Amino acid sequence: MARVYWPYFDPEYENLSSRINPPSVSIDNTTCKECTLVKVDSMNKPGILLEVVQVLTDLDLTISKAYISSDGGWFMDVFHVTDQQGNKVTDSKTVDYIEKVLGPKGYALASQNTWPGKRVGVHSLGDHTSIEIIARDRPGLLSEISAVLADLHFNVVAAEAWTHKRRIACVLYVNDNETSRAVDDPERLSAMEEQLNNVLRGCEQEDEKVARTSLSIGSTHVDRRLHQMLFADKDYEAVTKLDDSASPGLEAKITVEHCEEKGYSVISVSCEDRAKLMFDIVCTLTDMQYIVFHATISSNGPHASQEYFIRHKDGCTLDSVGEKERVVKCLEAAIHRRVSEGWSLELCAKDRVGLLSEVTRILREHGLSVTRAGVTTVGEQAVNVFYVRDASGNPVDVKTIEALRGEIGHSMMINVKNKVPSRRWKEDGQGSSGGGWAKTSFFFGNLLEKLLP
């Protein structure tokens, strides 16, 4: 038999360009009086824009302007950012972190691995077990899920849940009550999955989409995973009277045009500004296999204007009417998923098993439905944020909120806020100083950094 010789490829070859031309990160606090300029220059590669935007948004920095250029082999970005108080980024730890993660020794790319499109996934992450759930939403569902976990002695250390178009996507990080370690007992995990499936099956009686449990491995950014779960669930195709009537002022104007000169499709987005808006749009375009070559982002008061020059990864532009309509629907869904109007409840208490179950049970008993939730644990303190409406999806009565405050307030700290969207920019284009979408962030980027060994 003739011997066959194959050429040898050095496994480090594909990293050679990055080693020869390492990325450069500059934090400029002198050029602009009102914000910090973050300049990133590096070799171009798929998904790099999302990685950079993800780092900045995980630090809860507000991107007021951005200029993106990645045509050819080089990637050059400038971001105008401020902290949550609207000030420049001067904290030395934050500056050092940006330079480290986005610089030559950065390892921000690890979070780009995608998960299979599972309905519910379970996998170990350091000292925690991750659970994914997607199902038809209904009042009290989060309470039932957390009750199952509490009964099985799982402690919820972090979680985030979004609802959109009557669907709920949720990612929870849990550990064992006694050992505070990830649960790897197959029988115990199987029992948990079975009981969660029983809860979810009660949601699907009148829905063609079936919620079920399955195992998965891998990891990804929490917000990105929630987008992926709802995208795979095709929430962008759903049309409900509730959503059409509840928030008429939240509509985004999205257009898709063709740029003949450079051969790009140009996506223009005009909507009310909010935290992480750019991340949600770039995340969706990336997961739809579109590459952003140029972009311009700006905000004027409560109004945001974003323009993206894109092509599909196969080099094609958006030519068919159906493809354009699909992109518009997917971006509209991505913009709306994170939006939460009305009352938000911020609760702080000493962490214990069953805390989330207790709180969500009380919300359910007061006739409240959770539209969005974030749970974090730092040390021995649990911080929970819930956006709530009544069981019919309408704004909650003030008397109900006061009764809730009276019942919960004696055992934990509670901060109640009421935020509604500003509508005036749609009429005069100048924005309004009042209102504004809620900008509460759950700090999951920082949280997961603490959770990982």
Coordinates of C-alpha atoms in Angstrom, one line a residue:
M1 CA 0.0 0.0 0.0
A2 CA 1.4 3.4 -1.0
R3 CA 2.1 5.7 1.9
V4 CA 0.1 9.0 1.8
Y5 CA 1.7 12.1 3.1
W6 CA -0.4 15.0 4.3
P7 CA 0.9 18.6 4.6
Y8 CA 1.5 19.8 8.2
F9 CA -0.4 22.8 9.4
D10 CA 0.9 24.5 12.6
P11 CA -2.1 24.8 15.0
E12 CA -0.8 28.3 15.9
Y13 CA -0.9 29.5 12.3
E14 CA -4.3 31.0 12.4
N15 CA -3.2 33.1 15.3
L16 CA -0.1 34.3 13.5
S17 CA -1.7 37.5 12.2
S18 CA -2.9 38.5 15.7
R19 CA 0.6 37.9 17.1
I20 CA 2.2 40.0 14.3
N21 CA -0.4 42.7 14.5
P22 CA -1.7 42.6 18.1
P23 CA -4.9 44.6 18.9
S24 CA -4.6 48.1 20.2
V25 CA -6.9 49.7 22.8
S26 CA -6.9 53.4 23.7
I27 CA -8.9 55.0 26.5
D28 CA -9.1 58.7 25.8
N29 CA -10.5 61.0 28.5
T30 CA -9.1 64.3 27.1
T31 CA -10.6 64.7 23.5
C32 CA -14.2 64.9 24.5
K33 CA -15.6 66.9 27.5
E34 CA -18.7 64.8 28.0
C35 CA -17.6 61.2 27.5
T36 CA -14.7 58.7 27.2
L37 CA -13.5 57.6 23.8
V38 CA -12.7 53.9 23.6
K39 CA -10.7 53.2 20.4
V40 CA -10.1 49.6 19.3
D41 CA -7.8 48.7 16.3
S42 CA -7.2 45.0 15.5
M43 CA -7.2 42.3 12.8
N44 CA -10.7 41.7 11.5
K45 CA -12.4 38.4 12.2
P46 CA -16.0 37.2 12.4
G47 CA -17.9 38.4 15.5
I48 CA -15.3 40.8 16.7
L49 CA -17.8 43.8 16.8
L50 CA -20.1 41.8 19.1
E51 CA -17.3 40.9 21.3
V52 CA -16.2 44.5 21.8
V53 CA -19.8 45.8 22.3
Q54 CA -20.4 42.9 24.8
V55 CA -17.4 43.9 26.9
L56 CA -18.6 47.5 27.1
T57 CA -22.2 46.8 27.9
D58 CA -21.3 44.1 30.5
L59 CA -19.5 47.0 32.4
D60 CA -22.9 48.9 32.2
L61 CA -21.3 51.6 30.1
T62 CA -23.7 53.7 27.9
I63 CA -22.7 53.9 24.2
S64 CA -23.9 57.3 23.0
K65 CA -22.0 57.3 19.7
A66 CA -19.9 54.8 17.7
Y67 CA -18.1 54.7 14.4
I68 CA -17.4 51.2 13.0
S69 CA -15.1 50.3 10.1
S70 CA -14.0 46.8 9.3
D71 CA -13.8 46.7 5.5
G72 CA -10.9 44.5 4.5
G73 CA -8.5 42.9 7.0
W74 CA -8.5 45.5 9.7
F75 CA -11.1 46.5 12.4
M76 CA -11.2 50.1 13.6
D77 CA -13.9 51.3 16.1
V78 CA -14.4 54.4 18.2
F79 CA -17.0 54.3 21.0
H80 CA -18.2 57.3 23.0
V81 CA -19.1 55.9 26.4
T82 CA -20.2 57.1 29.9
D83 CA -21.0 55.3 33.1
Q84 CA -24.5 54.9 34.4
Q85 CA -24.4 58.3 36.0
G86 CA -23.5 59.9 32.7
N87 CA -19.9 60.6 33.7
K88 CA -16.6 59.8 32.0
V89 CA -15.0 56.4 32.7
T90 CA -12.2 57.2 35.1
D91 CA -12.2 54.3 37.5
S92 CA -8.8 52.7 37.1
K93 CA -10.1 49.1 37.5
T94 CA -12.6 49.6 34.8
V95 CA -10.0 51.1 32.4
D96 CA -7.5 48.4 33.2
Y97 CA -10.2 45.7 32.6
I98 CA -11.1 47.2 29.1
E99 CA -7.4 47.4 28.1
K100 CA -6.8 43.8 29.3
V101 CA -9.8 42.1 27.8
L102 CA -9.7 43.9 24.4
G103 CA -5.9 44.2 24.2
P104 CA -3.3 41.7 23.1
K105 CA -3.8 39.4 26.0
G106 CA -7.6 39.5 26.0
Y107 CA -9.7 36.3 26.0
A108 CA -13.1 37.8 25.5
L109 CA -13.8 35.4 22.6
A110 CA -14.5 32.4 24.7
S111 CA -18.1 33.4 25.1
Q112 CA -18.8 33.2 21.4
N113 CA -19.4 29.5 21.4
T114 CA -23.0 28.9 20.7
W115 CA -25.3 26.3 22.3
P116 CA -27.6 23.9 20.4
G117 CA -31.2 25.1 20.2
K118 CA -32.5 23.3 23.2
R119 CA -35.8 24.0 24.9
V120 CA -34.3 23.4 28.4
G121 CA -30.6 22.8 28.9
V122 CA -28.7 21.7 31.9
H123 CA -24.9 21.8 32.2
S124 CA -22.3 22.4 34.9
L125 CA -20.5 25.8 35.0
G126 CA -17.8 25.9 37.7
D127 CA -19.6 25.5 41.0
H128 CA -23.0 26.0 39.5
T129 CA -25.5 24.1 37.2
S130 CA -27.1 26.1 34.4
I131 CA -30.8 25.5 33.5
E132 CA -32.4 26.9 30.3
I133 CA -36.2 27.1 30.0
I134 CA -38.4 28.4 27.2
A135 CA -42.1 28.0 27.2
R136 CA -45.5 29.8 26.8
D137 CA -45.7 32.4 29.5
R138 CA -48.5 32.6 32.1
P139 CA -49.0 34.2 35.5
G140 CA -47.2 32.4 38.2
L141 CA -44.9 30.3 36.0
L142 CA -41.7 31.7 37.5
S143 CA -43.1 31.0 40.9
E144 CA -43.8 27.4 40.0
I145 CA -40.4 26.9 38.5
S146 CA -38.6 28.3 41.6
A147 CA -40.8 26.2 43.9
V148 CA -39.7 23.0 42.1
L149 CA -36.0 24.0 42.5
A150 CA -36.5 24.8 46.2
D151 CA -38.3 21.5 46.9
L152 CA -35.4 19.7 45.4
H153 CA -32.9 21.7 47.5
F154 CA -31.4 23.7 44.6
N155 CA -30.4 27.2 45.5
V156 CA -30.8 29.8 42.7
V157 CA -27.7 32.0 42.8
A158 CA -28.3 33.9 39.5
A159 CA -31.0 34.0 37.0
E160 CA -32.5 36.2 34.2
A161 CA -35.9 35.9 32.6
W162 CA -37.4 37.7 29.6
T163 CA -40.9 37.6 28.3
H164 CA -42.0 38.5 24.8
K165 CA -45.0 37.8 22.7
R166 CA -46.4 35.5 25.5
R167 CA -43.2 33.4 25.5
I168 CA -40.7 33.2 28.4
A169 CA -37.0 32.5 28.1
C170 CA -35.1 31.9 31.4
V171 CA -31.5 31.0 32.3
L172 CA -30.9 30.0 35.9
Y173 CA -27.7 29.2 37.7
V174 CA -28.2 26.9 40.7
N175 CA -26.1 24.9 43.1
D176 CA -26.6 22.3 45.8
N177 CA -28.0 23.6 49.1
E178 CA -25.6 21.7 51.3
T179 CA -22.4 21.6 49.3
S180 CA -22.8 24.9 47.3
R181 CA -21.4 23.0 44.4
A182 CA -22.7 22.1 40.9
V183 CA -25.0 19.2 40.9
D184 CA -23.7 16.3 38.7
D185 CA -25.9 13.4 40.0
P186 CA -27.7 12.1 36.9
E187 CA -30.6 10.8 38.9
R188 CA -31.1 14.1 40.7
L189 CA -30.8 16.1 37.5
S190 CA -33.3 13.7 35.8
A191 CA -35.8 14.2 38.6
M192 CA -35.5 18.0 38.3
E193 CA -36.0 17.9 34.5
E194 CA -39.0 15.7 34.9
Q195 CA -40.7 18.0 37.4
L196 CA -39.8 21.1 35.3
N197 CA -41.3 19.4 32.3
N198 CA -44.5 18.7 34.2
V199 CA -44.7 22.4 35.0
L200 CA -44.0 23.5 31.5
R201 CA -46.5 21.1 29.9
G202 CA -49.2 22.9 31.8
C203 CA -48.3 26.0 29.7
E204 CA -48.5 24.4 26.3
Q205 CA -52.1 23.1 26.1
E206 CA -53.1 25.7 23.6
D207 CA -49.7 26.2 21.9
E208 CA -48.2 24.5 19.0
K209 CA -44.7 25.1 20.4
V210 CA -43.8 22.4 22.9
A211 CA -41.5 23.0 25.9
R212 CA -39.4 20.1 26.9
T213 CA -36.2 19.3 28.8
S214 CA -32.8 18.2 27.4
L215 CA -29.2 18.2 28.3
S216 CA -26.6 20.5 26.6
I217 CA -23.0 21.4 27.1
G218 CA -21.1 24.6 26.3
S219 CA -21.5 28.2 27.5
T220 CA -22.4 31.6 26.1
H221 CA -23.2 35.1 27.3
V222 CA -26.4 35.1 29.2
D223 CA -28.1 38.0 27.3
R224 CA -27.0 36.5 24.0
R225 CA -28.3 33.1 24.9
L226 CA -31.7 34.6 25.8
H227 CA -31.8 36.2 22.3
Q228 CA -30.9 32.9 20.7
M229 CA -33.5 31.0 22.6
L230 CA -36.3 33.4 21.6
F231 CA -35.0 33.7 18.1
A232 CA -35.0 29.9 17.7
D233 CA -38.5 29.9 19.2
K234 CA -39.5 32.3 16.4
D235 CA -41.0 34.9 18.7
Y236 CA -40.6 37.4 15.9
E237 CA -43.4 35.7 14.0
A238 CA -45.9 36.0 16.7
V239 CA -48.6 38.7 16.6
T240 CA -50.7 39.2 19.7
K241 CA -53.4 41.8 20.4
L242 CA -51.9 42.3 23.9
D243 CA -48.5 43.4 22.5
D244 CA -50.0 45.5 19.8
S245 CA -52.2 47.5 22.2
A246 CA -50.0 47.7 25.3
S247 CA -47.1 49.7 24.0
P248 CA -47.9 51.8 21.0
G249 CA -45.0 54.2 21.7
L250 CA -42.4 51.5 21.6
E251 CA -42.4 51.0 17.9
A252 CA -39.0 51.1 16.1
K253 CA -38.7 52.4 12.5
I254 CA -36.4 50.0 10.6
T255 CA -35.6 50.2 6.9
V256 CA -33.5 48.0 4.6
E257 CA -31.9 49.6 1.5
H258 CA -29.2 48.7 -1.0
C259 CA -25.9 50.6 -1.4
E260 CA -25.0 50.3 -5.0
E261 CA -21.5 51.8 -4.7
K262 CA -20.1 49.3 -2.2
G263 CA -22.5 46.5 -2.5
Y264 CA -23.9 46.6 1.0
S265 CA -27.4 46.3 2.5
V266 CA -28.0 49.3 4.7
I267 CA -30.1 48.8 7.8
S268 CA -31.3 52.0 9.5
V269 CA -32.9 51.8 13.0
S270 CA -34.7 54.7 14.6
C271 CA -36.2 54.2 18.0
E272 CA -36.2 55.4 21.6
D273 CA -32.8 54.9 23.2
R274 CA -32.2 52.5 26.0
A275 CA -29.4 50.6 27.7
K276 CA -27.8 47.8 25.6
L277 CA -29.7 48.7 22.5
M278 CA -26.6 48.4 20.3
F279 CA -25.7 45.0 21.8
D280 CA -29.2 43.6 21.1
I281 CA -29.1 44.7 17.4
V282 CA -25.5 43.6 16.8
C283 CA -26.2 40.3 18.6
T284 CA -29.2 39.6 16.4
L285 CA -27.4 40.4 13.1
T286 CA -24.4 38.2 14.2
D287 CA -26.6 35.2 15.0
M288 CA -28.5 35.7 11.7
Q289 CA -25.1 35.2 10.0
Y290 CA -24.7 38.8 8.8
I291 CA -21.4 40.7 9.0
V292 CA -21.3 44.4 9.9
F293 CA -18.7 46.2 7.7
H294 CA -19.5 49.8 8.7
A295 CA -21.8 51.3 11.2
T296 CA -22.7 54.7 12.7
I297 CA -24.5 55.0 16.0
S298 CA -25.7 58.1 17.7
S299 CA -28.2 59.2 20.3
N300 CA -30.0 62.5 20.8
G301 CA -31.7 62.6 24.2
P302 CA -34.1 59.7 24.3
H303 CA -33.8 59.1 20.6
A304 CA -31.4 56.6 19.0
S305 CA -30.3 56.4 15.4
Q306 CA -28.2 53.5 14.2
E307 CA -27.1 52.6 10.7
Y308 CA -25.4 49.3 9.7
F309 CA -23.8 48.4 6.4
I310 CA -24.0 44.6 6.2
R311 CA -23.7 41.5 4.0
H312 CA -24.5 37.9 4.7
K313 CA -21.5 35.8 5.5
D314 CA -21.7 34.3 2.0
G315 CA -21.1 37.8 0.6
C316 CA -24.7 38.3 -0.6
T317 CA -26.9 41.3 0.2
L318 CA -30.5 41.3 1.2
D319 CA -32.2 41.2 -2.2
S320 CA -35.6 39.4 -1.7
V321 CA -38.5 41.1 -0.1
G322 CA -39.0 38.1 2.2
E323 CA -35.4 38.3 3.5
K324 CA -35.8 42.0 4.2
E325 CA -39.0 41.5 6.0
R326 CA -37.5 38.8 8.2
V327 CA -34.6 40.9 9.2
V328 CA -36.9 43.8 10.1
K329 CA -39.1 41.5 12.2
C330 CA -36.1 39.9 14.0
L331 CA -34.6 43.3 14.8
E332 CA -38.0 44.6 16.1
A333 CA -38.2 41.6 18.4
A334 CA -34.6 42.0 19.6
I335 CA -35.3 45.7 20.5
H336 CA -38.5 44.9 22.4
R337 CA -37.4 41.8 24.3
R338 CA -35.5 43.8 26.9
V339 CA -38.0 46.6 27.2
S340 CA -39.9 46.7 30.5
E341 CA -42.5 49.4 31.3
G342 CA -44.3 50.0 34.6
W343 CA -43.3 49.0 38.1
S344 CA -39.9 47.5 39.0
L345 CA -39.3 46.0 42.4
E346 CA -35.7 45.8 43.6
L347 CA -35.3 43.4 46.5
C348 CA -32.3 42.8 48.7
A349 CA -32.1 40.1 51.4
K350 CA -29.8 37.5 52.9
D351 CA -29.5 34.6 50.5
R352 CA -31.2 31.3 51.4
V353 CA -32.7 28.3 49.7
G354 CA -36.3 29.1 48.7
L355 CA -35.9 32.9 48.7
L356 CA -36.8 33.2 45.0
S357 CA -39.7 30.8 45.4
E358 CA -41.0 32.8 48.4
V359 CA -40.8 36.2 46.6
T360 CA -42.4 35.0 43.4
R361 CA -45.2 33.3 45.4
I362 CA -46.0 36.6 47.1
L363 CA -46.1 38.4 43.7
R364 CA -48.4 35.7 42.4
E365 CA -50.7 36.0 45.4
H366 CA -51.0 39.7 44.8
G367 CA -52.1 39.0 41.2
L368 CA -48.8 40.2 39.7
S369 CA -47.2 38.7 36.6
V370 CA -43.4 39.0 36.1
T371 CA -42.5 40.4 32.7
R372 CA -38.7 40.5 33.3
A373 CA -36.5 39.3 36.2
G374 CA -32.9 39.4 37.2
V375 CA -31.4 37.5 40.2
T376 CA -27.9 38.0 41.5
T377 CA -26.0 36.8 44.5
V378 CA -22.9 38.5 45.8
G379 CA -21.5 37.0 49.0
E380 CA -24.4 36.3 51.3
Q381 CA -26.7 38.9 49.8
A382 CA -29.3 38.2 47.1
V383 CA -30.4 41.0 44.9
N384 CA -33.6 40.5 42.8
V385 CA -35.2 42.8 40.3
F386 CA -38.7 42.2 39.0
Y387 CA -40.7 44.1 36.4
V388 CA -44.4 43.4 37.0
R389 CA -47.8 43.9 35.5
D390 CA -51.2 42.5 36.5
A391 CA -52.4 39.1 35.4
S392 CA -54.1 40.6 32.3
G393 CA -50.9 42.5 31.2
N394 CA -52.1 45.9 32.4
P395 CA -50.3 48.4 34.6
V396 CA -50.4 47.6 38.3
D397 CA -52.5 49.6 40.7
V398 CA -50.6 51.7 43.2
K399 CA -52.6 50.2 46.1
T400 CA -51.4 46.7 45.1
I401 CA -47.8 47.9 45.1
E402 CA -48.2 49.5 48.5
A403 CA -49.8 46.3 49.9
L404 CA -46.9 44.3 48.4
R405 CA -44.4 46.7 50.0
G406 CA -46.1 46.3 53.4
E407 CA -45.9 42.5 53.2
I408 CA -42.3 42.2 51.9
G409 CA -40.7 45.2 53.5
H410 CA -40.4 43.8 57.0
S411 CA -38.1 40.9 55.9
M412 CA -36.1 42.5 53.1
M413 CA -35.0 45.8 51.6
I414 CA -37.3 46.9 48.8
N415 CA -37.0 49.7 46.3
V416 CA -40.0 50.4 44.1
K417 CA -39.8 52.4 40.8
N418 CA -42.3 53.3 38.1
K419 CA -40.9 54.0 34.6
V420 CA -42.8 54.6 31.5
P421 CA -41.5 55.2 27.9
S422 CA -41.2 58.7 26.6
R423 CA -43.4 59.1 23.5
R424 CA -42.7 62.7 22.3
W425 CA -39.7 62.0 20.1
K426 CA -42.0 60.2 17.7
E427 CA -43.9 63.4 17.0
D428 CA -41.3 66.1 16.9
G429 CA -38.0 64.2 16.6
Q430 CA -36.4 66.2 19.4
G431 CA -37.1 63.9 22.3
S432 CA -38.3 64.7 25.8
S433 CA -36.6 65.2 29.1
G434 CA -39.3 63.1 30.9
G435 CA -39.9 59.4 31.0
G436 CA -37.5 57.1 29.2
W437 CA -37.2 53.4 29.0
A438 CA -36.0 51.6 32.1
K439 CA -32.2 51.3 32.2
T440 CA -31.9 48.9 35.1
S441 CA -29.1 46.4 34.4
F442 CA -28.6 43.1 36.2
F443 CA -24.7 43.2 36.0
F444 CA -24.5 39.6 34.6
G445 CA -21.2 40.2 33.0
N446 CA -19.6 41.0 36.3
L447 CA -21.6 38.4 38.1
L448 CA -20.5 35.5 35.9
E449 CA -16.9 36.6 36.2
K450 CA -17.2 36.1 39.9
L451 CA -18.9 32.8 39.6
L452 CA -16.3 31.2 37.3
P453 CA -13.2 29.7 39.0

